[in-house]
PDB file of C-alpha atoms in Angstrom:
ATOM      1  CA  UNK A   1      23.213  -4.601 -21.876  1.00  0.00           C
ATOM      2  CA  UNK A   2      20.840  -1.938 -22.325  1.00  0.00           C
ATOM      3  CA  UNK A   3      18.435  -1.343 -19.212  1.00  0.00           C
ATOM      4  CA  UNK A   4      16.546   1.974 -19.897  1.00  0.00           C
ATOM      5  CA  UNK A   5      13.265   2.582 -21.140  1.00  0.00           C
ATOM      6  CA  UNK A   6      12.175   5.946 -23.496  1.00  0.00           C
ATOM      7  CA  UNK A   7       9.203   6.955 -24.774  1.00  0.00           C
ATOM      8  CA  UNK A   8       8.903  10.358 -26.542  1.00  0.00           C
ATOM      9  CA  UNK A   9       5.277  11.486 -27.366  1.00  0.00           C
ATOM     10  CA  UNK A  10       2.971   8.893 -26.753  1.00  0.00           C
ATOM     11  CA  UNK A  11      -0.256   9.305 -27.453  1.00  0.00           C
ATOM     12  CA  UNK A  12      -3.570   7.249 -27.195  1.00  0.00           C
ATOM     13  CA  UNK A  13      -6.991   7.698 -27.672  1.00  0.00           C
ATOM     14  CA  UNK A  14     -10.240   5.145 -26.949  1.00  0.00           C
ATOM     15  CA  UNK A  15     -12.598   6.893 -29.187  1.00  0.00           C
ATOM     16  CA  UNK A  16     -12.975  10.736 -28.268  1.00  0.00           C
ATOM     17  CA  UNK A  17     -11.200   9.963 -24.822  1.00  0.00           C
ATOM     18  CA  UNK A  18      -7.816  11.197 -24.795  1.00  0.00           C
ATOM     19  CA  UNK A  19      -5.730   8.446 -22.522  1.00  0.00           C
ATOM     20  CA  UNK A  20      -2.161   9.743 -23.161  1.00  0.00           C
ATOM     21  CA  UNK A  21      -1.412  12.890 -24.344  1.00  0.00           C
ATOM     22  CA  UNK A  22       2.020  13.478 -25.905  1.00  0.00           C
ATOM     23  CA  UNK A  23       3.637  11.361 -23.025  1.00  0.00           C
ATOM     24  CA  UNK A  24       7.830  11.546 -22.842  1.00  0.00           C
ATOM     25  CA  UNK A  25       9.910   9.811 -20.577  1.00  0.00           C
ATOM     26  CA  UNK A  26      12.784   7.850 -19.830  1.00  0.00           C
ATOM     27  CA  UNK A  27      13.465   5.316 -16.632  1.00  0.00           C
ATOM     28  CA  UNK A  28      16.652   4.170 -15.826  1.00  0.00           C
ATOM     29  CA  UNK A  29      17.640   1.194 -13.438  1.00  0.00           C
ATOM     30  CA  UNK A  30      16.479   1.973  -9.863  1.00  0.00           C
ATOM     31  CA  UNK A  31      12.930   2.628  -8.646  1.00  0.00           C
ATOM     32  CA  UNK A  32      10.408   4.735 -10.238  1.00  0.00           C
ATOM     33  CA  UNK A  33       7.305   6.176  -8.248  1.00  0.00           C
ATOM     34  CA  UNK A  34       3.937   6.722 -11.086  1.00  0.00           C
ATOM     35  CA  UNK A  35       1.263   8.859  -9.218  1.00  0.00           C
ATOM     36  CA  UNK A  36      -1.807  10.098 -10.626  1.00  0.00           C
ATOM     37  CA  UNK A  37      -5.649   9.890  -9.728  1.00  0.00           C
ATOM     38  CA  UNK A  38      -7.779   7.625 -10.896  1.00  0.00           C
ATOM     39  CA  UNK A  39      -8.609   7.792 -14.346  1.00  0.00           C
ATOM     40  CA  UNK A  40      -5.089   9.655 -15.088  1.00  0.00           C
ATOM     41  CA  UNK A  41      -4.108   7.135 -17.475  1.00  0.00           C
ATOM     42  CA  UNK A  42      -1.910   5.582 -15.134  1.00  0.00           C
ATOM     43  CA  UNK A  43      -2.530   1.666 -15.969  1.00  0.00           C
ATOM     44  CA  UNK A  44      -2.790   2.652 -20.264  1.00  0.00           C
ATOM     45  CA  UNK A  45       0.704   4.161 -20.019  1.00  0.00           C
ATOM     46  CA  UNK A  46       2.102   0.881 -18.092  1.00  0.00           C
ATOM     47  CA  UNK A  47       0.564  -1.358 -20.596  1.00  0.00           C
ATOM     48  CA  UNK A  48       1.988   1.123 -23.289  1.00  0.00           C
ATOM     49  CA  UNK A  49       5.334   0.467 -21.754  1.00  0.00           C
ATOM     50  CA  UNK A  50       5.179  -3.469 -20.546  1.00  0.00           C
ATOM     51  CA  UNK A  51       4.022  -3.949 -25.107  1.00  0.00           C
ATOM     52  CA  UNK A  52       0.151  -4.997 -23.827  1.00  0.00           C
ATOM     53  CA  UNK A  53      -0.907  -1.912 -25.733  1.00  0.00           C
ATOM     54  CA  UNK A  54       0.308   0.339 -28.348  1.00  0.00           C
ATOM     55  CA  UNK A  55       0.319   3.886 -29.012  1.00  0.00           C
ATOM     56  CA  UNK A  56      -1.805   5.622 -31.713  1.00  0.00           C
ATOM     57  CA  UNK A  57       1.436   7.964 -32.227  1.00  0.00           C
ATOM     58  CA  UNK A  58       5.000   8.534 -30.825  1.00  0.00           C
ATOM     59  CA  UNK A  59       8.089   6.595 -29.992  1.00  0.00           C
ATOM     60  CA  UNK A  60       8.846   4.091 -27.622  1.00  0.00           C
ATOM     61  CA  UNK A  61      12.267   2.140 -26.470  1.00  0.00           C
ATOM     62  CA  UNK A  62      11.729  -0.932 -24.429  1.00  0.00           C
ATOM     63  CA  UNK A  63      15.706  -2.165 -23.272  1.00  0.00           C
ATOM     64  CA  UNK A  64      17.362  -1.439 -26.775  1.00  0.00           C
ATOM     65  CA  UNK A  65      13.837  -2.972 -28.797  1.00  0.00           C
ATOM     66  CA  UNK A  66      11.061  -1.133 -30.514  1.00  0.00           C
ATOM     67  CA  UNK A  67       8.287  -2.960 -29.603  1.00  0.00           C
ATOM     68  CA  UNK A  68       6.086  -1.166 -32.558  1.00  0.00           C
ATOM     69  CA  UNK A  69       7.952  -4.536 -34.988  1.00  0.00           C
ATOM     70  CA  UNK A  70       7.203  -8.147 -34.219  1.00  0.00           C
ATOM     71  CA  UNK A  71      10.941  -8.607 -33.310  1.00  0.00           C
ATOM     72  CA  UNK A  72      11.185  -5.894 -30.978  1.00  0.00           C
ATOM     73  CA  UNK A  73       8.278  -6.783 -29.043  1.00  0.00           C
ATOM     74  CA  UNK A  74       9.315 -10.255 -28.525  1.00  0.00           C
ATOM     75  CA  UNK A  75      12.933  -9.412 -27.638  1.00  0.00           C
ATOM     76  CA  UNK A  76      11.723  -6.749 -25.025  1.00  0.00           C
ATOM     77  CA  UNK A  77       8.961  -9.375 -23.698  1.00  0.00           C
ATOM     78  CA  UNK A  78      11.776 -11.876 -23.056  1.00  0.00           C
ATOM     79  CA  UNK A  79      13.143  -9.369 -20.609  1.00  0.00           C
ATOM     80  CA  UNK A  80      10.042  -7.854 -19.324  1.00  0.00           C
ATOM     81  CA  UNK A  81       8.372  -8.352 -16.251  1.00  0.00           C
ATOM     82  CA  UNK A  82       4.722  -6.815 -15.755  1.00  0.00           C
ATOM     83  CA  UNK A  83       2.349  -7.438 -12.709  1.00  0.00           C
ATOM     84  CA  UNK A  84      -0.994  -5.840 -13.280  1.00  0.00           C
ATOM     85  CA  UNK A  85      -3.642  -4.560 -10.770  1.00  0.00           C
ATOM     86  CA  UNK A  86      -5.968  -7.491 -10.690  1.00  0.00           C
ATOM     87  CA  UNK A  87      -3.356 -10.781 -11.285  1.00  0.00           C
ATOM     88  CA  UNK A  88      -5.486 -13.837 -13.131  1.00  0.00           C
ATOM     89  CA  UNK A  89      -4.876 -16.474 -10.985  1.00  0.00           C
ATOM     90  CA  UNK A  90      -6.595 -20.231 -11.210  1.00  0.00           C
ATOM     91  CA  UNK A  91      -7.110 -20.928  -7.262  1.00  0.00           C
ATOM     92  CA  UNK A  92      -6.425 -24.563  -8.080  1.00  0.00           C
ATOM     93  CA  UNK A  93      -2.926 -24.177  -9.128  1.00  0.00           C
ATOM     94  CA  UNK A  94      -0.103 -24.106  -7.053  1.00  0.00           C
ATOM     95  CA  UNK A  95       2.065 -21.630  -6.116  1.00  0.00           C
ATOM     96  CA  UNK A  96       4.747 -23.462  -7.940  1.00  0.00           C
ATOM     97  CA  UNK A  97       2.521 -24.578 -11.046  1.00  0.00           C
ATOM     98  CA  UNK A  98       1.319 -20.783 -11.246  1.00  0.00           C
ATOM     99  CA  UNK A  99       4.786 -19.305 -11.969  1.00  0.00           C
ATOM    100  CA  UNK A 100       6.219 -22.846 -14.144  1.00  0.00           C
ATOM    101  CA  UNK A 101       2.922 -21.994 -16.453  1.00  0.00           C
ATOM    102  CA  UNK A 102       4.425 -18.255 -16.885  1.00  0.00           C
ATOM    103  CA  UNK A 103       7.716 -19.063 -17.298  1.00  0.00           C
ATOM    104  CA  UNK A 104       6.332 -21.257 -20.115  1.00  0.00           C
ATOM    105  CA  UNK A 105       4.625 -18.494 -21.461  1.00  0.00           C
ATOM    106  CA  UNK A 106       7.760 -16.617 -21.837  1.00  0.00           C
ATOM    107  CA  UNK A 107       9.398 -19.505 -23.775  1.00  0.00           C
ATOM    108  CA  UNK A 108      11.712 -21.339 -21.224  1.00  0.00           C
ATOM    109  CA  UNK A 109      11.547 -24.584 -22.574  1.00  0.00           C
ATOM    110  CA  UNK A 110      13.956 -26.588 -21.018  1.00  0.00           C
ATOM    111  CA  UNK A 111      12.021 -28.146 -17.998  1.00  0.00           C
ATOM    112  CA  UNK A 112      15.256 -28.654 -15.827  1.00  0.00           C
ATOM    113  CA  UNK A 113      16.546 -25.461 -16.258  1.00  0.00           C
ATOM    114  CA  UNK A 114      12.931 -23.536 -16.178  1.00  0.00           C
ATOM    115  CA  UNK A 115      11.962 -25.552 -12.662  1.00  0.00           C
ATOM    116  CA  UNK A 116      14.932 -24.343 -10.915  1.00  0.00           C
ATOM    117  CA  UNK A 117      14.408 -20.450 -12.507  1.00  0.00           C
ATOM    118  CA  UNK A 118      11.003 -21.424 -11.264  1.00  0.00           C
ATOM    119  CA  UNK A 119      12.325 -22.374  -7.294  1.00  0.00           C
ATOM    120  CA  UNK A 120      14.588 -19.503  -7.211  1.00  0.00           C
ATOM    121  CA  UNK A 121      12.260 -16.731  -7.740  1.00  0.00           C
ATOM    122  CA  UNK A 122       9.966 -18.163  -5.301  1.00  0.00           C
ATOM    123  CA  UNK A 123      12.825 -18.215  -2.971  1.00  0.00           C
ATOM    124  CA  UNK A 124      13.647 -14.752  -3.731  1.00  0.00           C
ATOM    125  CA  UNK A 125      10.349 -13.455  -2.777  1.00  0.00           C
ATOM    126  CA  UNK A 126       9.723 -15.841   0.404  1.00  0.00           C
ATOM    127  CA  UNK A 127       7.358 -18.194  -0.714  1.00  0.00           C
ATOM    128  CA  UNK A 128       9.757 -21.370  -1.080  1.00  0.00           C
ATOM    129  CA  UNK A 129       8.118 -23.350   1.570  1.00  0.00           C
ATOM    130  CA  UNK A 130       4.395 -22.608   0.319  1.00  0.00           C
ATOM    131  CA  UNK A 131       5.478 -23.629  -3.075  1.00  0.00           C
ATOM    132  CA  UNK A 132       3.723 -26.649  -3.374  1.00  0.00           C
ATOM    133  CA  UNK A 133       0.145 -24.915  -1.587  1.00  0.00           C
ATOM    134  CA  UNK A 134      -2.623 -23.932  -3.810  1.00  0.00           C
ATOM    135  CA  UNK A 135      -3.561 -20.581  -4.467  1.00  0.00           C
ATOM    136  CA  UNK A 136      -6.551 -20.312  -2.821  1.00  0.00           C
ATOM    137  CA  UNK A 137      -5.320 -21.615   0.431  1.00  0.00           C
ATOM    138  CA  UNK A 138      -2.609 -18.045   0.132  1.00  0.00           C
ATOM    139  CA  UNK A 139      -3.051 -14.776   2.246  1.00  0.00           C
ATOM    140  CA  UNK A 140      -3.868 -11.579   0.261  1.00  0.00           C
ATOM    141  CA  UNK A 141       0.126 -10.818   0.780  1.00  0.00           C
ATOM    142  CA  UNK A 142       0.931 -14.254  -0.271  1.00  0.00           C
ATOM    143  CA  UNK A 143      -0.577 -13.916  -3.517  1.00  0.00           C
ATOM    144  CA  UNK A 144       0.648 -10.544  -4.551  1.00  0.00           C
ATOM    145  CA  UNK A 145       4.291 -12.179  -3.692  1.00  0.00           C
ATOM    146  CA  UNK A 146       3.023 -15.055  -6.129  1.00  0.00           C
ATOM    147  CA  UNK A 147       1.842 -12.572  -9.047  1.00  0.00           C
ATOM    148  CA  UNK A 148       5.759 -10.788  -8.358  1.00  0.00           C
ATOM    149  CA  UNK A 149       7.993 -13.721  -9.050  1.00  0.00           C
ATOM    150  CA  UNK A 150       5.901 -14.712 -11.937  1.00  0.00           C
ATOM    151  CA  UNK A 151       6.831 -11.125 -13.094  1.00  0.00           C
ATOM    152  CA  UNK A 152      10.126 -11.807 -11.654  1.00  0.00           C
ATOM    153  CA  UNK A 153      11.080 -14.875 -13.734  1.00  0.00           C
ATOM    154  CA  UNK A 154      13.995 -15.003 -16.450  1.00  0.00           C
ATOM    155  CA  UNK A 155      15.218 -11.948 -14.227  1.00  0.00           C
ATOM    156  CA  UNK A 156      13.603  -8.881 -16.450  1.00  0.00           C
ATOM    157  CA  UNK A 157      15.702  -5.842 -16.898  1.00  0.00           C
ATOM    158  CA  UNK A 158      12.559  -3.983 -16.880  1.00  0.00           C
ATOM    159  CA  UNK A 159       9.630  -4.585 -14.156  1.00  0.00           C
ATOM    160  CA  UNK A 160       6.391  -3.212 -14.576  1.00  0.00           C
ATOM    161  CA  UNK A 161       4.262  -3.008 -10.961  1.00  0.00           C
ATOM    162  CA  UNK A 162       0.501  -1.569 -10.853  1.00  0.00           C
ATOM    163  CA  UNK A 163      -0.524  -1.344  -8.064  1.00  0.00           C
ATOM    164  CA  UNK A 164       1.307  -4.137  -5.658  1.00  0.00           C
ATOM    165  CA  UNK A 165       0.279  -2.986  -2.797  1.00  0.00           C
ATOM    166  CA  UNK A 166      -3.400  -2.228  -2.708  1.00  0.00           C
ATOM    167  CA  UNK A 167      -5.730  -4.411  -0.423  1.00  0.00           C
ATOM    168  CA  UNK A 168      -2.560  -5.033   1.917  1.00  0.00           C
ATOM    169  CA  UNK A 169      -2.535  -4.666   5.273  1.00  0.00           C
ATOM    170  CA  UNK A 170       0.204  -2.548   6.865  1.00  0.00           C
ATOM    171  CA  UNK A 171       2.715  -5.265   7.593  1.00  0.00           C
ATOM    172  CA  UNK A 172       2.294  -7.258   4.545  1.00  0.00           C
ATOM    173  CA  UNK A 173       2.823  -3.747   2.748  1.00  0.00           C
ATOM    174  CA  UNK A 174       5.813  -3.435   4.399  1.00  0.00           C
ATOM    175  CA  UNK A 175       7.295  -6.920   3.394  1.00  0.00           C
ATOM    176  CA  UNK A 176       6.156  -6.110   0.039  1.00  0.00           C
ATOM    177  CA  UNK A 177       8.194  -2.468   0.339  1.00  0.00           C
ATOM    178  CA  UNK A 178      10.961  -5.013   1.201  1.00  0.00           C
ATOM    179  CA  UNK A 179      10.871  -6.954  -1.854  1.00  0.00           C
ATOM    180  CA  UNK A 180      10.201  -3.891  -4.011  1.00  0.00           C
ATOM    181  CA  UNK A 181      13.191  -2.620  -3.023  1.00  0.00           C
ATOM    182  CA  UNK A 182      15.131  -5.583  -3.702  1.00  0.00           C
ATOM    183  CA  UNK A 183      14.048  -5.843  -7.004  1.00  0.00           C
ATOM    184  CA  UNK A 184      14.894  -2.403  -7.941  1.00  0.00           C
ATOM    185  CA  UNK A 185      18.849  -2.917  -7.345  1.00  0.00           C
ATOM    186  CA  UNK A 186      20.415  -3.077 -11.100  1.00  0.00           C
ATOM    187  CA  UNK A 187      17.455  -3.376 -12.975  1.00  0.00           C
ATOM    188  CA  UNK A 188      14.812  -0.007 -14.298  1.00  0.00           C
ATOM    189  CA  UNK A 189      11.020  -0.482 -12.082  1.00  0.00           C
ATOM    190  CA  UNK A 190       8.188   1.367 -12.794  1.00  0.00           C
ATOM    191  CA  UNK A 191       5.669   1.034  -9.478  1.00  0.00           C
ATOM    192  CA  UNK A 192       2.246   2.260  -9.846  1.00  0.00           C
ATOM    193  CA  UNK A 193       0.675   3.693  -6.610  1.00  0.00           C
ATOM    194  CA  UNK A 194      -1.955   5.509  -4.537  1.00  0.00           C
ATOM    195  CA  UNK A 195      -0.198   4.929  -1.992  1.00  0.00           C
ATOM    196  CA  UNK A 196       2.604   8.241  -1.241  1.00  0.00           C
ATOM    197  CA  UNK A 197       3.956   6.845   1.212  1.00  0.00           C
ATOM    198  CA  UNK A 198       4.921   3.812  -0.542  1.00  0.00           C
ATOM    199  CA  UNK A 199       6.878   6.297  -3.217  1.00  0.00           C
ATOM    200  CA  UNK A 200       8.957   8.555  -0.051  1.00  0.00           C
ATOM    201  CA  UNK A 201      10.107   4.945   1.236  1.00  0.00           C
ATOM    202  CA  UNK A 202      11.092   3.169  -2.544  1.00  0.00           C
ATOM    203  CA  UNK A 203      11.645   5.755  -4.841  1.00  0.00           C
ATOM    204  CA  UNK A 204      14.504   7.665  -5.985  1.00  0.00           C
ATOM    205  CA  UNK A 205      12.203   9.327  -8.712  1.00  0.00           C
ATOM    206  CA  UNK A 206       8.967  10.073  -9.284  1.00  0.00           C
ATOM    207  CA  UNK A 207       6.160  11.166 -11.808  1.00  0.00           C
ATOM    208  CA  UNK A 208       3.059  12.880 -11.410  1.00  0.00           C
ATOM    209  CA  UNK A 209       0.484  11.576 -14.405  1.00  0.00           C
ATOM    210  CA  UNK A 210      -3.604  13.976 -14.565  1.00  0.00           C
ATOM    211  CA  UNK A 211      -5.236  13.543 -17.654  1.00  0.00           C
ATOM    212  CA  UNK A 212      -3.050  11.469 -19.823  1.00  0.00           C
ATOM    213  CA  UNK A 213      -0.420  14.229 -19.132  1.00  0.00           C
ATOM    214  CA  UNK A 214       3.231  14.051 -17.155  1.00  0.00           C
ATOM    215  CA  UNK A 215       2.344  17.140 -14.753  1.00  0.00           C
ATOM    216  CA  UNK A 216       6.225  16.423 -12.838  1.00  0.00           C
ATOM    217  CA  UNK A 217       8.571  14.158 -13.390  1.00  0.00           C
ATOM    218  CA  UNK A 218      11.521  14.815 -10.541  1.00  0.00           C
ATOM    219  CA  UNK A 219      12.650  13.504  -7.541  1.00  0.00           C
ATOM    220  CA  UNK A 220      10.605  12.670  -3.937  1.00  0.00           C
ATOM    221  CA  UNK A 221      12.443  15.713  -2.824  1.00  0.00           C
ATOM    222  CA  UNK A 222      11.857  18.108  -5.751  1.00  0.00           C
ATOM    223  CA  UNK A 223       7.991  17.019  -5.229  1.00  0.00           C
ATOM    224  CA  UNK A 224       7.883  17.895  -1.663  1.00  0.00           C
ATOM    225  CA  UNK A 225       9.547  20.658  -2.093  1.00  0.00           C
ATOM    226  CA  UNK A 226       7.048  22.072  -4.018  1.00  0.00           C
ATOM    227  CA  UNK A 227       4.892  22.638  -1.189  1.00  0.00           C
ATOM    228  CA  UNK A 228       7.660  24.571   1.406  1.00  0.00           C
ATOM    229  CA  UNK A 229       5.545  27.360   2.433  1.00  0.00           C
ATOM    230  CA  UNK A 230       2.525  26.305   1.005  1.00  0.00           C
ATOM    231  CA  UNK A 231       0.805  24.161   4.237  1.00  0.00           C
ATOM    232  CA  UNK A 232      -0.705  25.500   7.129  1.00  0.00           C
ATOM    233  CA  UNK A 233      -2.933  24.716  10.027  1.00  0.00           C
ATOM    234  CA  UNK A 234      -5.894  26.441  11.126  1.00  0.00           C
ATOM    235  CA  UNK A 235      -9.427  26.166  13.306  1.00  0.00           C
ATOM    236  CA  UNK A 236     -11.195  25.679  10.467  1.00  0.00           C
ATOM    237  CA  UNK A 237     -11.072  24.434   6.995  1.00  0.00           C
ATOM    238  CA  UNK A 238      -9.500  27.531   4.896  1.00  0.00           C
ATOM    239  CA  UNK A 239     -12.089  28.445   2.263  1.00  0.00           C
ATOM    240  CA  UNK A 240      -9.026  29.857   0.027  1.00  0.00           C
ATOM    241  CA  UNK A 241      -7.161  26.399   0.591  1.00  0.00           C
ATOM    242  CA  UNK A 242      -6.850  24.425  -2.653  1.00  0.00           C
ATOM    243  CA  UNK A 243      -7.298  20.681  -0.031  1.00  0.00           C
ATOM    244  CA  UNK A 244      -8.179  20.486   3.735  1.00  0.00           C
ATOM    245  CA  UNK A 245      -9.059  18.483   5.915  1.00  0.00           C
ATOM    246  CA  UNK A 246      -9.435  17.829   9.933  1.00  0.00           C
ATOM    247  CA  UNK A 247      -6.267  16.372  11.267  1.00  0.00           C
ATOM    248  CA  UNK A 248      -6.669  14.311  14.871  1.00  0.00           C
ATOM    249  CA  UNK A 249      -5.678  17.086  17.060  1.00  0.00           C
ATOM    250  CA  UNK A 250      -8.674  18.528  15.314  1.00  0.00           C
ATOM    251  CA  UNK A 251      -6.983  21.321  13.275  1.00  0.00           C
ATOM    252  CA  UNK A 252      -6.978  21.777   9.842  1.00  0.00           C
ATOM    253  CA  UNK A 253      -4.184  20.872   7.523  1.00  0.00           C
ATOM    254  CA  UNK A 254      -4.493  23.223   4.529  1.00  0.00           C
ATOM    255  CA  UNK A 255      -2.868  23.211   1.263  1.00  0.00           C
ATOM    256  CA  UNK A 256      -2.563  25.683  -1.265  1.00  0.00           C
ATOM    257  CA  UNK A 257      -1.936  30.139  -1.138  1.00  0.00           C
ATOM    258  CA  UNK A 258      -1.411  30.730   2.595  1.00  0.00           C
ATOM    259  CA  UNK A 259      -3.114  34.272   4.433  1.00  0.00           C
ATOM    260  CA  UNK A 260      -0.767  36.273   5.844  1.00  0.00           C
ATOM    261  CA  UNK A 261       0.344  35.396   9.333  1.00  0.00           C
ATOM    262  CA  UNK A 262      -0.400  31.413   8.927  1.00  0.00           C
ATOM    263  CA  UNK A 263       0.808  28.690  10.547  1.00  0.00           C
ATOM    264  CA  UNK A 264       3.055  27.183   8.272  1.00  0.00           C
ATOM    265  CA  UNK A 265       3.696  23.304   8.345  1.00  0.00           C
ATOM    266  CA  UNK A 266       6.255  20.899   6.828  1.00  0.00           C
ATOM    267  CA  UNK A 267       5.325  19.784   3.904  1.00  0.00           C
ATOM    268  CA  UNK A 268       4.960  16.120   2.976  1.00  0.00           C
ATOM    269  CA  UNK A 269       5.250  14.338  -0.556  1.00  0.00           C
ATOM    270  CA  UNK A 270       1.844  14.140  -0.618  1.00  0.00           C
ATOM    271  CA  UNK A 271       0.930  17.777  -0.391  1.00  0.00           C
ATOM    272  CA  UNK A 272       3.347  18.538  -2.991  1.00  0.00           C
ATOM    273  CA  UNK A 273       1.704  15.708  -5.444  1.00  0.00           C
ATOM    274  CA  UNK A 274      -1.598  17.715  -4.377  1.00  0.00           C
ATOM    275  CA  UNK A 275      -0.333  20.785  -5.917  1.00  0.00           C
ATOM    276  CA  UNK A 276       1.494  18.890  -8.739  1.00  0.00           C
ATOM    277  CA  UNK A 277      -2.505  18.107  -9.556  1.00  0.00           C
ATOM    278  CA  UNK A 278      -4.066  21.466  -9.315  1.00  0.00           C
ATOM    279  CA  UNK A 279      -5.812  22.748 -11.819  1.00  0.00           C
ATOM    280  CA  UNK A 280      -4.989  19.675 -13.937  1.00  0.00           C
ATOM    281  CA  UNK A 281      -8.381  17.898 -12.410  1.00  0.00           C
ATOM    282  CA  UNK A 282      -9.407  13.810 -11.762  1.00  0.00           C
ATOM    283  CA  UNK A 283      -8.086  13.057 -15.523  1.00  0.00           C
ATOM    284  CA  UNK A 284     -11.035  10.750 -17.109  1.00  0.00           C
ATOM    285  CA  UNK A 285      -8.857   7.655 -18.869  1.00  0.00           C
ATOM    286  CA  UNK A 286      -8.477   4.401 -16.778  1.00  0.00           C
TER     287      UNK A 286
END
């Protein structure tokens, strides 16, 4: 059974705004980290790849299918999961009628067999007991675990994530980690994130998206990496530093072409995905 996903020049406009710009990839089973600043195209490209949206040009593979025919999309949806930023939930359902009405929508018609698919992924992300509690009445972290086994249901070779863990606080974002990583044993994730930390702790690659453009595409450590030698503290905010800012000891963590005779610091994922973005700007696509 196929499980990879490849695109090969993607490209997408809304009107004069460029939102993907000759995008390639390909994502293999395990966890993939997508970075990017707001408005770097970051939540086009995952609708792109989970068949919401298509491409003005290039080629995309979704598990074996080409969703650009009616066929293809439908046999890659059937083995899709996608949970977007801003879930649409009715606060009067149920936990358990929530994810029974998805699994209808993907066209498992045998009630029997879809209640019991329907059990197990709540189950599998912790939520058996609350099954039968309305949505409303759910925790922030509740939900989001909600919104994931509807994505989770008829076990998708390919799960799309934007954004999972935004609005958490730290605990519930480190159950969620928890079931991320789960998820990401034998079948290909994509996880959309602000959050770098999140992408050191889940990821075993990772790609850097600025203005509809794949600026890296590596691993954690070849991101990092990219920074050795290029962080150092100092009094006062370097005026040559490309970012800075006031740590709590009240130094300065800078980032960018070291004087000579800095202070040199580790680097961290983050300062590397800082340089990853320099000169590429804020992008300007959502």
């Amino acid at each position: 059974m196929i499980t990879s996903v490849s695109a090969d020049g993607l490209g997408l406009h809304y009107g004069r705004t460029r939102a993907l710009d000759d995008v390639s990839l390909r994502l293999s089973p395990g966890v993939t980290g997508l970075l990017g600043p707001n408005g770097a195209g970051k939540t086009t490209l995952l609708r792109v790849l989970a068949t919401a949206l298509r491409a003005d040009r290039g080629a995309l593979t979704v598990l074996g299918h080409d969703p650009g025919t009616a066929r293809g999309r439908q046999e890659a949806r059937r083995r899709l999961g996608y949970l977007p930023q801003t879930p649409g939930f009715h606060p009067e359902f149920t936990a358990f009628e929530f994810v029974d009405y998805v699994a209808i929508l993907k066209e498992l018609t045998d009630r029997g067999a879809r209640h019991r698919e329907v059990r197990r992924v709540l189950e599998e992300v912790g939520l058996g007991e609350v099954r039968g509690r309305r949505i409303g009445k759910l925790s922030g972290g509740m939900r989001q675990r909600v919104a994931l086994a509807a994505a989770l249901v008829g076990d998708p070779g390919f799960l799309v994530l934007d954004e999972p863990t935004v609005g958490l606080d730290p605990e519930q974002r480190m159950r969620f980690r928890e079931l991320i990583a789960g998820t990401g044993e034998g079948r290909t994730v994509l996880l959309s994130t602000h959050q770098t930390e999140d992408v050191a702790m889940l990821c075993h690659r990772v790609l850097v998206l600025a203005r509809g453009a794949v600026r890296f595409d590596g691993t954690p450590e070849e991101l990092t990496a990219r920074a050795d030698g290029r962080v150092w503290s100092s009094t006062e905010r370097d005026p040559g530093a490309r970012a800075g800012w006031r740590t709590g000891t009240g130094t300065f963590r800078n980032v960018g072409d070291p004087p000579d005779g800095a202070e040199l610091l580790e680097p961290t994922l983050e300062d590397g995905y800082l340089l990853a973005l320099d000169g590429a700007g804020a992008g300007v696509a959502a």
